[in-house]
CSV table of C-alpha atoms in Angstrom, one decimal:
chain,number,residue,atom,x,y,z
A,71,UNK,CA,0.2,-0.4,0.2
A,72,UNK,CA,1.3,3.6,-0.9
A,73,UNK,CA,0.9,6.6,1.2
A,74,UNK,CA,-2.0,8.0,-1.1
A,75,UNK,CA,-4.1,4.5,-0.3
A,76,UNK,CA,-3.2,3.3,-3.4
A,77,UNK,CA,-2.6,-0.1,-4.8
A,78,UNK,CA,1.4,-0.9,-5.5
A,79,UNK,CA,3.2,-4.0,-6.7
A,80,UNK,CA,5.9,-5.5,-4.0
A,81,UNK,CA,8.9,-3.6,-4.0
A,82,UNK,CA,8.2,-0.8,-6.1
A,83,UNK,CA,7.8,1.4,-3.2
A,84,UNK,CA,10.7,4.2,-3.2
A,85,UNK,CA,10.6,4.5,-7.2
A,86,UNK,CA,7.4,6.2,-7.8
A,87,UNK,CA,9.2,9.5,-8.2
A,88,UNK,CA,11.2,8.0,-11.2
A,89,UNK,CA,9.8,9.4,-15.1
A,90,UNK,CA,7.5,6.6,-16.7
A,91,UNK,CA,9.3,6.0,-20.2
A,92,UNK,CA,7.7,7.0,-23.5
A,93,UNK,CA,6.0,4.9,-25.6
A,94,UNK,CA,8.0,3.0,-28.7
A,95,UNK,CA,7.6,5.2,-31.4
A,96,UNK,CA,5.9,3.4,-34.7
A,97,UNK,CA,3.5,0.8,-35.3
A,98,UNK,CA,2.8,-1.8,-32.6
A,99,UNK,CA,4.9,-4.9,-32.9
A,100,UNK,CA,2.4,-7.7,-33.3
A,101,UNK,CA,3.0,-10.4,-30.1
A,102,UNK,CA,2.8,-13.9,-30.2
A,103,UNK,CA,-0.1,-15.3,-32.1
A,104,UNK,CA,-1.5,-11.9,-33.4
A,105,UNK,CA,-1.9,-10.6,-36.8
A,106,UNK,CA,0.2,-7.7,-38.0
A,107,UNK,CA,-2.6,-4.5,-38.1
A,108,UNK,CA,-2.6,-3.5,-42.0
A,109,UNK,CA,0.3,-0.8,-43.5
A,110,UNK,CA,-1.1,2.7,-43.1
A,111,UNK,CA,-2.1,4.3,-46.0
A,112,UNK,CA,0.2,6.8,-47.6
A,113,UNK,CA,-0.2,10.3,-47.3
A,114,UNK,CA,-2.2,11.8,-50.2
A,115,UNK,CA,-0.6,14.7,-52.3
A,116,UNK,CA,-1.9,18.1,-51.6
A,117,UNK,CA,-3.4,20.3,-54.3
A,118,UNK,CA,-0.6,20.7,-57.1
A,119,UNK,CA,1.5,18.0,-55.7
A,120,UNK,CA,2.7,15.3,-57.4
A,121,UNK,CA,2.1,11.6,-56.3
A,122,UNK,CA,5.1,9.9,-54.9
A,123,UNK,CA,6.4,7.4,-56.6
A,124,UNK,CA,5.6,3.5,-55.9
A,125,UNK,CA,8.1,1.8,-53.2
A,126,UNK,CA,9.6,-1.3,-53.7
A,127,UNK,CA,8.8,-3.7,-50.7
A,128,UNK,CA,11.3,-3.9,-48.0
A,129,UNK,CA,13.4,-7.0,-47.2
A,130,UNK,CA,11.7,-9.7,-46.2
A,131,UNK,CA,8.2,-8.7,-48.0
A,132,UNK,CA,6.6,-10.1,-51.5
A,133,UNK,CA,5.7,-7.9,-53.8
A,134,UNK,CA,2.0,-8.1,-55.4
A,135,UNK,CA,1.6,-10.6,-58.0
A,136,UNK,CA,-0.1,-10.4,-60.6
A,137,UNK,CA,-3.2,-12.1,-61.2
A,138,UNK,CA,-3.4,-15.8,-62.1
A,139,UNK,CA,-4.5,-17.7,-65.2
A,140,UNK,CA,-8.3,-17.3,-65.2
A,141,UNK,CA,-8.7,-14.2,-62.7
A,142,UNK,CA,-9.4,-10.9,-63.4
A,143,UNK,CA,-6.7,-8.3,-62.6
A,144,UNK,CA,-8.7,-5.4,-60.4
A,145,UNK,CA,-10.2,-2.5,-62.4
A,146,UNK,CA,-7.9,0.4,-63.0
A,147,UNK,CA,-8.6,3.2,-60.2
A,148,UNK,CA,-9.2,6.5,-61.5
A,149,UNK,CA,-6.5,9.6,-60.4
A,150,UNK,CA,-7.2,11.9,-57.2
A,151,UNK,CA,-7.9,15.3,-57.3
A,152,UNK,CA,-4.6,16.9,-58.0
A,153,UNK,CA,-3.2,13.8,-59.5
A,154,UNK,CA,-2.5,12.8,-63.6
A,155,UNK,CA,-3.9,10.0,-65.0
A,156,UNK,CA,-1.2,7.6,-66.4
A,157,UNK,CA,-0.3,7.4,-70.5
A,158,UNK,CA,-2.5,5.1,-72.6
A,159,UNK,CA,-1.7,1.7,-72.8
A,160,UNK,CA,-0.4,1.4,-69.2
A,161,UNK,CA,-2.1,0.5,-66.0
A,162,UNK,CA,-2.9,3.2,-63.7
A,163,UNK,CA,-2.1,1.3,-60.7
A,164,UNK,CA,0.8,-1.0,-62.0
A,165,UNK,CA,2.5,-3.0,-58.9
A,166,UNK,CA,5.6,-1.9,-57.7
A,167,UNK,CA,8.7,-3.2,-59.8
A,168,UNK,CA,11.6,-4.9,-57.3
A,169,UNK,CA,14.5,-3.1,-57.7
A,170,UNK,CA,17.7,-5.0,-58.3
A,171,UNK,CA,21.4,-3.8,-57.5
A,172,UNK,CA,23.7,-3.4,-60.6
A,173,UNK,CA,25.3,-6.7,-62.3
A,174,UNK,CA,28.2,-7.3,-61.0
A,175,UNK,CA,31.2,-8.0,-64.1
A,176,UNK,CA,33.8,-10.7,-62.9
A,177,UNK,CA,37.3,-10.6,-64.2
A,178,UNK,CA,37.6,-12.1,-67.2
A,179,UNK,CA,39.3,-15.4,-67.0
A,180,UNK,CA,42.6,-16.1,-68.8
A,181,UNK,CA,42.4,-16.3,-72.3
A,182,UNK,CA,39.3,-14.7,-72.9
A,183,UNK,CA,38.7,-10.9,-74.3
A,184,UNK,CA,37.9,-8.0,-71.9
A,185,UNK,CA,34.8,-6.5,-72.6
A,186,UNK,CA,34.3,-2.9,-70.7
A,187,UNK,CA,30.7,-2.6,-69.1
A,188,UNK,CA,28.2,-1.1,-71.1
A,189,UNK,CA,27.6,2.6,-71.0
A,190,UNK,CA,24.3,3.8,-70.2
A,191,UNK,CA,21.9,3.4,-72.8
A,192,UNK,CA,23.5,0.6,-74.5
A,193,UNK,CA,22.2,-2.7,-74.7
A,194,UNK,CA,24.3,-5.2,-72.9
A,195,UNK,CA,26.1,-8.3,-75.3
A,196,UNK,CA,27.3,-11.4,-73.3
A,197,UNK,CA,30.6,-12.8,-74.1
A,198,UNK,CA,30.4,-15.0,-77.7
A,199,UNK,CA,30.7,-18.5,-76.6
A,200,UNK,CA,33.8,-20.9,-77.8
A,201,UNK,CA,33.7,-21.4,-81.1
A,202,UNK,CA,31.7,-18.3,-82.4
A,203,UNK,CA,32.9,-15.3,-84.1
A,204,UNK,CA,33.9,-12.6,-81.9
A,205,UNK,CA,32.5,-8.6,-83.2
A,206,UNK,CA,34.1,-5.9,-82.3
A,207,UNK,CA,31.6,-4.0,-79.8
A,208,UNK,CA,29.7,-0.7,-80.9
A,209,UNK,CA,31.7,2.0,-81.6
A,210,UNK,CA,30.5,5.5,-81.5
A,211,UNK,CA,28.2,5.6,-84.3
A,212,UNK,CA,30.2,5.3,-87.1
A,213,UNK,CA,29.0,3.3,-89.8
A,214,UNK,CA,31.3,0.7,-91.5
A,215,UNK,CA,31.7,2.2,-94.6
A,216,UNK,CA,33.0,5.8,-92.8
A,217,UNK,CA,35.3,3.6,-90.1
A,218,UNK,CA,36.7,2.1,-93.7
A,219,UNK,CA,37.4,5.5,-95.6
A,220,UNK,CA,39.0,6.7,-92.6
A,221,UNK,CA,41.6,4.3,-93.3
A,222,UNK,CA,42.6,6.4,-96.3
A,223,UNK,CA,42.9,9.5,-94.4
A,224,UNK,CA,45.5,11.7,-94.3
A,225,UNK,CA,48.3,12.1,-91.4
A,226,UNK,CA,47.0,14.3,-89.0
A,227,UNK,CA,43.3,13.8,-90.1
A,228,UNK,CA,41.3,13.7,-86.2
A,229,UNK,CA,39.1,10.4,-85.9
A,230,UNK,CA,35.7,10.3,-86.7
A,231,UNK,CA,35.9,12.3,-89.2
A,232,UNK,CA,34.2,10.7,-93.0
A,233,UNK,CA,35.6,11.4,-96.2
A,234,UNK,CA,32.5,13.3,-98.4
A,235,UNK,CA,31.1,10.8,-101.0
A,236,UNK,CA,31.1,13.4,-103.5
A,237,UNK,CA,32.7,16.6,-102.9
A,238,UNK,CA,31.8,18.3,-106.4
A,239,UNK,CA,30.9,17.3,-109.7
A,240,UNK,CA,31.0,13.2,-109.3
A,241,UNK,CA,31.5,11.0,-106.5
A,242,UNK,CA,35.4,10.0,-106.0
A,243,UNK,CA,34.4,6.0,-106.9
A,244,UNK,CA,34.0,4.5,-110.2
A,245,UNK,CA,31.4,5.7,-111.6
A,246,UNK,CA,28.1,4.2,-113.3
A,247,UNK,CA,26.6,4.4,-116.9
A,248,UNK,CA,23.7,6.8,-115.9
A,249,UNK,CA,26.7,9.2,-114.2
A,250,UNK,CA,28.7,9.0,-117.1
A,251,UNK,CA,25.8,10.4,-119.1
A,252,UNK,CA,24.8,13.0,-116.3
A,253,UNK,CA,27.9,14.3,-115.5
A,254,UNK,CA,28.7,16.3,-118.5
A,255,UNK,CA,25.4,18.3,-118.7
A,256,UNK,CA,25.8,18.8,-115.1
A,257,UNK,CA,29.0,20.6,-115.8
A,258,UNK,CA,27.1,23.3,-117.1
A,259,UNK,CA,24.3,23.7,-114.4
A,260,UNK,CA,26.9,23.9,-111.8
A,261,UNK,CA,29.1,26.4,-113.0
A,262,UNK,CA,27.4,28.0,-116.0
A,263,UNK,CA,29.5,31.7,-116.1
A,264,UNK,CA,32.9,30.0,-116.5
A,265,UNK,CA,31.3,27.1,-119.1
A,266,UNK,CA,28.7,28.2,-121.2
A,267,UNK,CA,30.7,31.6,-120.6
A,268,UNK,CA,33.5,30.5,-122.3
A,269,UNK,CA,31.9,28.4,-125.2
A,270,UNK,CA,29.7,31.1,-126.0
A,271,UNK,CA,33.1,33.7,-126.1
A,272,UNK,CA,34.8,31.2,-128.3
A,273,UNK,CA,31.9,30.2,-130.4
A,274,UNK,CA,30.9,33.6,-130.9
A,275,UNK,CA,34.9,34.9,-132.0
A,276,UNK,CA,34.9,31.5,-134.4
A,277,UNK,CA,31.8,33.3,-135.8
A,278,UNK,CA,33.0,36.3,-136.2
A,279,UNK,CA,36.3,35.7,-137.5
A,280,UNK,CA,35.0,33.6,-140.6
A,281,UNK,CA,32.1,36.0,-141.4
A,282,UNK,CA,34.3,38.8,-141.5
A,283,UNK,CA,37.4,37.5,-143.1
A,284,UNK,CA,35.3,35.6,-145.8
A,285,UNK,CA,33.2,39.1,-146.5
A,286,UNK,CA,36.7,40.5,-146.9
A,287,UNK,CA,38.4,37.6,-148.9
A,288,UNK,CA,34.9,37.8,-151.2
A,289,UNK,CA,34.9,41.5,-152.0
A,290,UNK,CA,39.1,41.5,-152.2
A,291,UNK,CA,38.5,38.3,-154.9
A,292,UNK,CA,35.3,40.1,-156.2
A,293,UNK,CA,37.2,43.5,-157.1
A,294,UNK,CA,39.8,41.8,-159.0
A,295,UNK,CA,37.9,39.7,-160.8
A,296,UNK,CA,35.8,42.6,-162.3
A,297,UNK,CA,39.2,44.7,-163.4
A,298,UNK,CA,40.8,41.8,-165.1
A,299,UNK,CA,41.1,42.8,-168.8
A,300,UNK,CA,42.6,40.8,-171.5
A,301,UNK,CA,45.2,37.8,-170.9
A,302,UNK,CA,45.3,38.5,-167.0
A,303,UNK,CA,41.9,37.3,-166.4
A,304,UNK,CA,43.3,33.8,-166.5
A,305,UNK,CA,46.2,34.9,-163.9
A,306,UNK,CA,43.5,36.9,-161.6
A,307,UNK,CA,41.3,33.9,-161.3
A,308,UNK,CA,43.9,31.2,-160.4
A,309,UNK,CA,45.0,33.5,-157.8
A,310,UNK,CA,41.5,34.1,-156.3
A,311,UNK,CA,41.5,30.3,-156.0
A,312,UNK,CA,44.9,30.3,-153.9
A,313,UNK,CA,43.7,33.1,-152.0
A,314,UNK,CA,40.3,31.2,-151.2
A,315,UNK,CA,42.7,28.2,-149.9
A,316,UNK,CA,45.0,30.3,-148.4
A,317,UNK,CA,41.7,31.9,-146.5
A,318,UNK,CA,40.1,28.3,-145.7
A,319,UNK,CA,43.5,27.4,-144.3
A,320,UNK,CA,43.4,30.5,-141.8
A,321,UNK,CA,39.8,30.1,-140.6
A,322,UNK,CA,40.8,26.7,-139.7
A,323,UNK,CA,43.8,27.3,-138.1
A,324,UNK,CA,41.7,29.9,-136.0
A,325,UNK,CA,38.8,27.4,-135.3
A,326,UNK,CA,41.2,24.6,-134.3
A,327,UNK,CA,42.8,27.2,-131.7
A,328,UNK,CA,39.8,28.5,-130.4
A,329,UNK,CA,38.8,24.7,-130.2
A,330,UNK,CA,41.9,23.3,-128.2
A,331,UNK,CA,41.8,26.2,-125.8
A,332,UNK,CA,37.8,25.3,-125.2
A,333,UNK,CA,38.5,21.9,-124.7
A,334,UNK,CA,41.5,22.3,-122.3
A,335,UNK,CA,39.1,25.4,-120.2
A,336,UNK,CA,36.6,22.1,-120.1
A,337,UNK,CA,39.3,19.7,-118.7
A,338,UNK,CA,40.7,21.8,-116.1
A,339,UNK,CA,36.9,22.6,-114.9
A,340,UNK,CA,35.6,18.7,-114.7
A,341,UNK,CA,39.1,17.9,-113.0
A,342,UNK,CA,38.8,20.8,-110.1
A,343,UNK,CA,35.2,20.4,-110.2
A,344,UNK,CA,35.4,17.2,-109.1
A,345,UNK,CA,37.5,18.0,-105.8
A,346,UNK,CA,34.8,20.3,-105.1
A,347,UNK,CA,36.7,23.3,-106.5
A,348,UNK,CA,34.7,26.2,-108.3
A,349,UNK,CA,36.9,28.1,-110.6
A,350,UNK,CA,36.4,31.8,-112.3
A,351,UNK,CA,36.6,32.0,-115.9
A,352,UNK,CA,39.6,33.8,-116.1
A,353,UNK,CA,41.9,31.4,-113.9
A,354,UNK,CA,40.4,28.2,-116.4
A,355,UNK,CA,41.5,30.4,-119.3
A,356,UNK,CA,44.7,31.3,-118.0
A,357,UNK,CA,45.4,27.0,-116.9
A,358,UNK,CA,44.2,26.4,-120.3
A,359,UNK,CA,46.5,29.0,-122.1
A,360,UNK,CA,49.7,27.0,-120.8
A,361,UNK,CA,48.6,23.7,-122.7
A,362,UNK,CA,46.8,25.2,-126.0
A,363,UNK,CA,50.0,24.6,-128.1
A,364,UNK,CA,50.1,20.9,-128.0
A,365,UNK,CA,46.2,20.7,-128.0
A,366,UNK,CA,45.9,22.7,-131.1
A,367,UNK,CA,48.7,20.2,-132.4
A,368,UNK,CA,46.7,17.1,-131.7
A,369,UNK,CA,43.3,18.9,-133.2
A,370,UNK,CA,45.9,19.4,-136.4
A,371,UNK,CA,47.0,16.1,-136.3
A,372,UNK,CA,42.8,14.9,-136.6
A,373,UNK,CA,42.1,17.8,-139.0
A,374,UNK,CA,44.9,16.3,-141.2
A,375,UNK,CA,44.1,12.9,-140.8
A,376,UNK,CA,40.4,13.1,-141.8
A,377,UNK,CA,41.6,15.2,-145.0
A,378,UNK,CA,43.5,12.6,-146.1
A,379,UNK,CA,40.8,9.8,-146.4
A,380,UNK,CA,38.4,12.3,-148.0
A,381,UNK,CA,41.1,13.2,-150.7
A,382,UNK,CA,41.5,9.7,-151.0
A,383,UNK,CA,37.9,8.5,-151.7
A,384,UNK,CA,37.6,11.6,-153.7
A,385,UNK,CA,41.1,10.5,-155.7
A,386,UNK,CA,39.4,7.3,-156.6
A,387,UNK,CA,36.0,8.8,-157.8
A,388,UNK,CA,38.2,11.4,-159.9
A,389,UNK,CA,40.2,8.6,-161.6
A,390,UNK,CA,36.8,6.7,-162.2
A,391,UNK,CA,35.4,9.1,-164.0
A,392,UNK,CA,38.4,10.2,-166.0
A,393,UNK,CA,38.7,6.6,-167.4
A,394,UNK,CA,35.7,7.3,-169.5
A,395,UNK,CA,33.8,4.0,-169.0
A,396,UNK,CA,30.5,3.5,-167.2
A,397,UNK,CA,32.1,0.3,-165.9
A,398,UNK,CA,34.7,2.4,-164.4
A,399,UNK,CA,32.9,5.1,-162.9
A,400,UNK,CA,30.2,2.3,-161.1
A,401,UNK,CA,33.3,0.9,-159.9
A,402,UNK,CA,35.0,3.7,-158.6
A,403,UNK,CA,31.6,4.8,-156.8
A,404,UNK,CA,31.5,1.0,-155.1
A,405,UNK,CA,35.3,1.3,-154.3
A,406,UNK,CA,34.6,4.5,-152.6
A,407,UNK,CA,31.5,3.8,-150.8
A,408,UNK,CA,33.4,0.7,-149.2
A,409,UNK,CA,36.4,2.4,-148.3
A,410,UNK,CA,34.5,5.3,-146.9
A,411,UNK,CA,32.8,2.9,-144.5
A,412,UNK,CA,36.1,1.3,-143.7
A,413,UNK,CA,37.3,4.8,-143.0
A,414,UNK,CA,34.8,5.3,-140.8
A,415,UNK,CA,34.9,2.4,-139.0
A,416,UNK,CA,39.0,3.3,-138.6
A,417,UNK,CA,38.3,6.6,-137.7
A,418,UNK,CA,35.5,5.6,-134.6
A,419,UNK,CA,38.3,3.0,-133.3
A,420,UNK,CA,41.4,5.5,-133.4
A,421,UNK,CA,39.2,8.3,-131.9
A,422,UNK,CA,38.0,6.1,-129.1
A,423,UNK,CA,41.4,4.9,-128.2
A,424,UNK,CA,43.2,8.6,-128.5
A,425,UNK,CA,39.8,9.8,-127.1
A,426,UNK,CA,41.5,10.6,-123.6
A,427,UNK,CA,44.8,12.9,-125.3
A,428,UNK,CA,43.2,16.0,-124.3
A,429,UNK,CA,43.0,15.3,-120.7
A,430,UNK,CA,46.3,13.8,-120.8
A,431,UNK,CA,47.7,17.3,-122.4
A,432,UNK,CA,46.2,19.5,-119.9
A,433,UNK,CA,46.2,17.3,-116.6
A,434,UNK,CA,49.7,15.0,-117.0
A,435,UNK,CA,51.4,17.9,-119.2
A,436,UNK,CA,52.4,15.3,-121.5
A,437,UNK,CA,53.6,15.7,-125.2
A,438,UNK,CA,51.6,14.6,-127.8
A,439,UNK,CA,52.9,11.1,-128.5
A,440,UNK,CA,53.4,10.1,-124.8
A,441,UNK,CA,49.6,11.4,-124.9
A,442,UNK,CA,48.5,9.3,-127.4
A,443,UNK,CA,50.6,6.0,-125.9
A,444,UNK,CA,49.0,6.7,-122.1
A,445,UNK,CA,45.7,7.2,-124.0
A,446,UNK,CA,45.9,3.7,-125.6
A,447,UNK,CA,46.8,2.2,-122.4
A,448,UNK,CA,43.7,3.7,-120.4
A,449,UNK,CA,41.1,2.4,-123.1
A,450,UNK,CA,42.6,-0.8,-123.1
A,451,UNK,CA,39.8,-3.2,-121.8
A,452,UNK,CA,37.1,-0.5,-121.4
A,453,UNK,CA,36.7,0.4,-125.4
A,454,UNK,CA,33.1,-0.5,-126.2
A,455,UNK,CA,32.0,1.5,-122.7
A,456,UNK,CA,34.2,4.3,-123.8
A,457,UNK,CA,32.7,4.4,-127.3
A,458,UNK,CA,29.1,3.8,-126.3
A,459,UNK,CA,29.0,6.7,-123.9
A,460,UNK,CA,30.5,9.2,-126.2
A,461,UNK,CA,28.5,7.8,-129.0
A,462,UNK,CA,25.5,8.4,-126.9
A,463,UNK,CA,26.3,12.2,-125.5
A,464,UNK,CA,27.0,12.9,-129.3
A,465,UNK,CA,23.7,11.7,-130.8
A,466,UNK,CA,21.5,13.3,-127.6
A,467,UNK,CA,23.0,16.5,-128.6
A,468,UNK,CA,23.1,15.7,-132.4
A,469,UNK,CA,18.7,15.2,-131.8
A,470,UNK,CA,18.2,18.2,-129.2
A,471,UNK,CA,20.0,20.7,-131.5
A,472,UNK,CA,18.2,19.8,-134.7
A,473,UNK,CA,14.6,19.7,-132.7
A,474,UNK,CA,16.1,23.4,-131.7
A,475,UNK,CA,17.2,24.3,-135.1
A,476,UNK,CA,14.3,23.3,-137.4
A,477,UNK,CA,11.9,26.1,-136.6
A,478,UNK,CA,14.4,28.6,-137.2
A,479,UNK,CA,15.2,26.9,-140.6
A,480,UNK,CA,12.0,26.6,-141.9
A,481,UNK,CA,11.3,30.9,-140.7
A,482,UNK,CA,14.6,31.2,-143.0
A,483,UNK,CA,12.9,29.7,-145.8
A,484,UNK,CA,9.7,30.9,-145.5
A,485,UNK,CA,9.5,34.7,-143.9
A,486,UNK,CA,11.8,36.2,-146.7
A,487,UNK,CA,8.9,35.3,-149.2
A,488,UNK,CA,5.9,36.6,-146.9
A,489,UNK,CA,7.8,39.5,-146.2
A,490,UNK,CA,9.0,40.7,-149.9
A,491,UNK,CA,6.6,38.3,-152.3
A,492,UNK,CA,8.0,40.7,-155.3
A,493,UNK,CA,11.6,40.5,-154.4
A,494,UNK,CA,12.2,44.6,-154.6
A,495,UNK,CA,13.9,44.5,-151.6
A,496,UNK,CA,11.7,46.0,-149.4
A,497,UNK,CA,12.1,43.9,-146.7
A,498,UNK,CA,15.7,43.3,-146.8
A,499,UNK,CA,16.3,44.8,-142.9
A,500,UNK,CA,13.9,42.5,-141.8
A,501,UNK,CA,15.6,39.6,-143.5
A,502,UNK,CA,18.9,40.6,-142.0
A,503,UNK,CA,17.5,40.6,-138.8
A,504,UNK,CA,15.9,37.4,-139.3
A,505,UNK,CA,19.3,36.1,-140.1
A,506,UNK,CA,21.1,37.8,-137.3
A,507,UNK,CA,18.6,35.8,-134.8
A,508,UNK,CA,19.3,33.0,-136.5
A,509,UNK,CA,23.0,33.0,-136.2
A,510,UNK,CA,23.1,34.0,-132.6
A,511,UNK,CA,20.5,31.0,-131.6
A,512,UNK,CA,22.9,28.6,-133.7
A,513,UNK,CA,26.2,29.9,-131.8
A,514,UNK,CA,24.3,29.4,-128.5
A,515,UNK,CA,23.4,25.7,-129.2
A,516,UNK,CA,27.0,25.2,-130.5
A,517,UNK,CA,28.3,26.7,-127.4
A,518,UNK,CA,26.2,24.2,-125.5
A,519,UNK,CA,27.3,21.5,-127.3
A,520,UNK,CA,30.9,21.7,-127.5
A,521,UNK,CA,30.9,22.3,-123.6
A,522,UNK,CA,29.1,19.1,-123.3
A,523,UNK,CA,31.2,17.2,-125.9
A,524,UNK,CA,34.7,18.5,-124.2
A,525,UNK,CA,33.1,17.8,-120.3
A,526,UNK,CA,32.2,14.1,-121.5
A,527,UNK,CA,35.8,13.1,-122.3
A,528,UNK,CA,37.1,14.6,-119.1
A,529,UNK,CA,35.1,12.6,-117.1
A,530,UNK,CA,35.6,9.3,-119.1
A,531,UNK,CA,39.1,9.8,-118.2
A,532,UNK,CA,38.6,10.6,-114.7
A,533,UNK,CA,36.5,7.2,-114.3
A,534,UNK,CA,39.2,5.3,-116.0
A,535,UNK,CA,41.9,6.4,-113.6
A,536,UNK,CA,39.8,5.7,-110.7
A,537,UNK,CA,39.1,2.2,-112.1
A,538,UNK,CA,42.9,1.3,-113.1
A,539,UNK,CA,45.1,3.0,-110.9
A,540,UNK,CA,43.0,4.2,-107.7
A,541,UNK,CA,42.4,7.9,-108.5
A,542,UNK,CA,39.6,7.8,-106.3
A,543,UNK,CA,42.1,7.1,-103.1
A,544,UNK,CA,44.3,9.8,-104.0
A,545,UNK,CA,41.5,12.4,-104.5
A,546,UNK,CA,40.1,11.4,-101.7
A,547,UNK,CA,43.5,12.1,-99.5
A,548,UNK,CA,43.4,15.0,-101.2
A,549,UNK,CA,40.2,16.7,-100.4
A,550,UNK,CA,40.7,15.6,-96.8
A,551,UNK,CA,43.9,16.9,-96.3
A,552,UNK,CA,44.5,20.8,-95.9
A,553,UNK,CA,46.6,21.7,-98.7
A,554,UNK,CA,48.8,24.9,-99.2
A,555,UNK,CA,50.8,26.2,-102.0
A,556,UNK,CA,54.6,25.8,-102.5
A,557,UNK,CA,57.0,28.2,-102.1
A,558,UNK,CA,56.3,29.1,-105.7
A,559,UNK,CA,52.5,29.6,-105.0
A,560,UNK,CA,51.8,26.2,-107.3
A,561,UNK,CA,49.2,24.0,-105.5
A,562,UNK,CA,49.6,20.6,-105.2
A,563,UNK,CA,48.0,18.5,-108.4
A,564,UNK,CA,46.6,15.3,-107.3
A,565,UNK,CA,46.2,14.4,-111.2
A,566,UNK,CA,49.7,14.4,-112.2
A,567,UNK,CA,50.9,10.7,-112.5
A,568,UNK,CA,53.2,8.7,-109.6
A,569,UNK,CA,56.5,7.7,-110.3
A,570,UNK,CA,56.6,4.7,-112.8
A,571,UNK,CA,52.9,5.1,-113.6
C-alpha cells in the first residue's frame, strides 16, 4: 500500500517518483499469435503536388503478384484530385517493381577477351561462346563504310571524320553509266558562267572571224575579177583560187586554236570541279592557255588525217571518171563507198583509243606522242564502254540541236517570201534581222554542244583512272588534307601520275 492509499506492486515502493518511459514510436509490434495490423495508407498529395512513386517492398516482404490465369485484374482506379492520369496502354495502378542492384562483372578468365562494362543506354551483349565469331563492341555510331574510308585519311586527320562521298561534280568512286551520261550536262548547271560563258565567247569569236574574213576576202576577190582585162583574167582567176584556199586554212587554224582552248578549259573545270572547287572564268582560261599549243597540234593531226582520208576517196572517184567508161565510174563509186565505210570504222576505233589525249595533255602535262600512248593504255579493256558513252552523248546533242534549229530553218525559208514576195528588196532589213537572230541562236546551241562534248571526255578520263589506277583514293586524300601552295605559289595537283605510272 502507498501513502495515498493506492495499490502498488511489491518492491516498487521508493520508485514512484521516477519518470515513466515514453511509449515506443512507430507501429506496435504484434505479439505472438496475433496478426500484423494493415500498413498505414500513404499520405495523399496536396493540390498541385505529384503523387509519390511506388516504393519497392522491403526486405522480407513479397511484391504483389499478378493475377493468375483465369482471374481478372483489379479495375484501374481513377486518379485523385491533383494527380495525372497514366498514359494510354499503361495500367494506372501497376504493382511496384522490385529494384535490383546493378550487375557485377567478374574479372575475365585467362584467354578470354576483356569487354568494358556497357555504357548507359547501350545494350548489354553476353561474351561470345567458344567457336563463335567475335564481333567488336558497338562504337561511337560511325558506320562501317565510314570506318573503311577513314583508313585512307591523310596523317593528322582527326578520328571519326568521314571523307565526303561526293565533294563536287562526281562521287569519288568508279562511275556508273548513268553518272557518266549525267555529269557532262551537270557541268553546265554547276558553273554556267565559266563553262557556258567560255563556250559562247569562243564560238562567237569563231563565227565573227569567219564572217568578217570571208566577207573581206570575197570583196577583194570580186574586185580583182571585175578589173581583170584580157590575158590577165586567167592569172587573176588562178590567184583568186589560191587566196580562197589560204583563207580557208587561216579560218581553220583559228577554229582549231579556239577549239583547243575550249577543250582545255573544260578539262580543267571537270578536274577541279571533281575536287569540289569552283574556278572563275579567268582562272580557267589562264590554266588552259599553258597547254593550248599541244592541244592545237593534236587537233591539227586529227583534221589532217580526216582530209587525207577524204582526199583518197575523192581521188578514186576522179580516176573512175577519167577512165571514161561507165563500168569504171560505177566501180570507182562502189570502191569509194566501201572505202568510206572502212575509214569510218577505222576513225571510230582510232578516235576512241585516242579520246583521252586532250585530258592527258592538260592534266598530266605530257606531249602529243606520250599522250597518245597513255590514252591507248587507259582505254585498254574499256573500249566499248568509252565508245558507247561518247556516241550516246553525241546522238543526244545532235537530236536536241536539230529539234531546236528546225523551226528557225523553216522560218529562214518562209519569212523572206512573206515579207518581200515580189523581190523588190523592201523587206531587206527584216530579213537581215532574222538572219542575225538565227546566227545568234545557232552560236548558243553550238556553245552548249561543244561544252558537253568536251566535258564527257574529261569525265571518262577520270573514271578510267579511278578504275585502273585507284585515282579515287588519291583524290580522297587530297580532299581530306588541308592543302597549301608551295614556295613558288603552286598548288599540289593530285592528277599528276605517280612515279613509274
